C-alpha positions as a Python dict, from the first residue, in 0.01 Angstrom:
ca = {
    (1, 'M'): (0, 0, 0),
    (2, 'D'): (-55, 400, 18),
    (3, 'C'): (25, 482, -318),
    (4, 'L'): (-190, 806, -422),
    (5, 'F'): (-199, 681, -819),
    (6, 'C'): (-301, 341, -712),
    (7, 'K'): (-577, 482, -517),
    (8, 'I'): (-698, 694, -826),
    (9, 'V'): (-676, 364, -1029),
    (10, 'E'): (-893, 149, -783),
    (11, 'G'): (-1136, 461, -782),
    (12, 'S'): (-1105, 543, -418),
    (13, 'I'): (-980, 897, -486),
    (14, 'P'): (-1150, 1053, -769),
    (15, 'S'): (-994, 1192, -1094),
    (16, 'N'): (-1068, 1404, -1361),
    (17, 'K'): (-1032, 1115, -1650),
    (18, 'V'): (-949, 1169, -1993),
    (19, 'L'): (-918, 797, -2096),
    (20, 'E'): (-900, 465, -1960),
    (21, 'N'): (-838, 117, -2074),
    (22, 'E'): (-736, -209, -1921),
    (23, 'H'): (-337, -88, -1876),
    (24, 'V'): (-353, 270, -1817),
    (25, 'V'): (-530, 576, -1683),
    (26, 'V'): (-514, 941, -1814),
    (27, 'F'): (-635, 1200, -1587),
    (28, 'H'): (-603, 1591, -1544),
    (29, 'D'): (-264, 1685, -1303),
    (30, 'I'): (-476, 1887, -996),
    (31, 'Q'): (-173, 2168, -1010),
    (32, 'P'): (-139, 2185, -1377),
    (33, 'A'): (194, 2343, -1536),
    (34, 'A'): (40, 2437, -1861),
    (35, 'P'): (-297, 2487, -2039),
    (36, 'V'): (-313, 2099, -2071),
    (37, 'H'): (-161, 1896, -1829),
    (38, 'V'): (-254, 1542, -1805),
    (39, 'L'): (-77, 1266, -1615),
    (40, 'V'): (-54, 907, -1771),
    (41, 'I'): (-17, 602, -1527),
    (42, 'P'): (-24, 252, -1553),
    (43, 'K'): (-276, 52, -1359),
    (44, 'K'): (16, -160, -1221),
    (45, 'H'): (244, 14, -977),
    (46, 'I'): (578, 76, -1063),
    (47, 'A'): (766, 274, -842),
    (48, 'S'): (978, 440, -1122),
    (49, 'M'): (1139, 403, -1436),
    (50, 'N'): (1454, 255, -1268),
    (51, 'E'): (1212, -54, -1166),
    (52, 'V'): (1042, -101, -1511),
    (53, 'A'): (1154, -504, -1577),
    (54, 'G'): (1150, -684, -1891),
    (55, 'E'): (798, -779, -1869),
    (56, 'D'): (680, -430, -1838),
    (57, 'F'): (832, -297, -2170),
    (58, 'G'): (519, -353, -2331),
    (59, 'L'): (341, -138, -2070),
    (60, 'I'): (572, 124, -2183),
    (61, 'A'): (432, 122, -2529),
    (62, 'E'): (98, 137, -2418),
    (63, 'I'): (173, 437, -2189),
    (64, 'H'): (288, 631, -2501),
    (65, 'K'): (2, 508, -2727),
    (66, 'A'): (-225, 622, -2443),
    (67, 'A'): (-47, 1000, -2461),
    (68, 'Q'): (-68, 1014, -2790),
    (69, 'E'): (-425, 944, -2800),
    (70, 'A'): (-477, 1184, -2499),
    (71, 'A'): (-322, 1453, -2698),
    (72, 'K'): (-540, 1428, -2998),
    (73, 'Q'): (-872, 1436, -2781),
    (74, 'L'): (-710, 1754, -2616),
    (75, 'G'): (-631, 1906, -2941),
    (76, 'I'): (-293, 1981, -2892),
    (77, 'A'): (-136, 1674, -3121),
    (78, 'E'): (-76, 1916, -3379),
    (79, 'S'): (53, 2223, -3236),
    (80, 'G'): (291, 1977, -2997),
    (81, 'Y'): (318, 1882, -2654),
    (82, 'R'): (576, 1762, -2429),
    (83, 'L'): (586, 1400, -2264),
    (84, 'I'): (779, 1420, -1932),
    (85, 'N'): (897, 1112, -1708),
    (86, 'N'): (1038, 1218, -1371),
    (87, 'C'): (1256, 972, -1236),
    (88, 'G'): (1425, 1007, -841),
    (89, 'K'): (1509, 1263, -615),
    (90, 'D'): (1709, 1484, -897),
    (91, 'G'): (1442, 1408, -1151),
    (92, 'E'): (1205, 1542, -879),
    (93, 'Q'): (965, 1263, -866),
    (94, 'T'): (737, 1339, -603),
    (95, 'V'): (473, 1010, -658),
    (96, 'H'): (671, 696, -655),
    (97, 'H'): (435, 545, -930),
    (98, 'L'): (571, 536, -1288),
    (99, 'H'): (379, 816, -1449),
    (100, 'Y'): (414, 1044, -1743),
    (101, 'H'): (309, 1423, -1776),
    (102, 'V'): (163, 1527, -2123),
    (103, 'L'): (205, 1922, -2115),
    (104, 'G'): (95, 2140, -2411),
    (105, 'G'): (-168, 2383, -2516),
    (106, 'A'): (80, 2691, -2527),
    (107, 'R'): (460, 2708, -2650),
    (108, 'L'): (630, 2540, -2353),
    (109, 'G'): (964, 2713, -2204),
    (110, 'A'): (1298, 2583, -2112),
    (111, 'L'): (1316, 2230, -2022),
    (112, 'T'): (1485, 2275, -1684),
    (113, 'G'): (1550, 2549, -1451),
    (114, 'I'): (1938, 2484, -1483),
    (115, 'S'): (1983, 2520, -1860),
    (116, 'N'): (1894, 2815, -2119),
    (117, 'S'): (1958, 2603, -2419),
    (118, 'H'): (1629, 2602, -2509),
    (119, 'S'): (1511, 2977, -2460),
}
């Protein structure tokens, strides 16, 4: 498999890890979009949220638990952060391995570039 995130999980591509357990890895994004920007990925390869099956929903809980712990460790839990999962082409998913972005460390702008409802 030629998956960038699977290679990070196996250790053949280095990453700046925040935390790791038997289910997930959390590491700093190499192109941060906020002062704090980490990725939370499952160790199991799942291409996108559309491919999550019934047996994987416990893993989704582990991802959210890891995002919460990473936010605490990175000092953004109290001030607030954004947890984002991009899915598919229109959702701008660029790596086809399920992953969540945790962004914080500053007041974040509008959720998308096509709406001003959060200005």
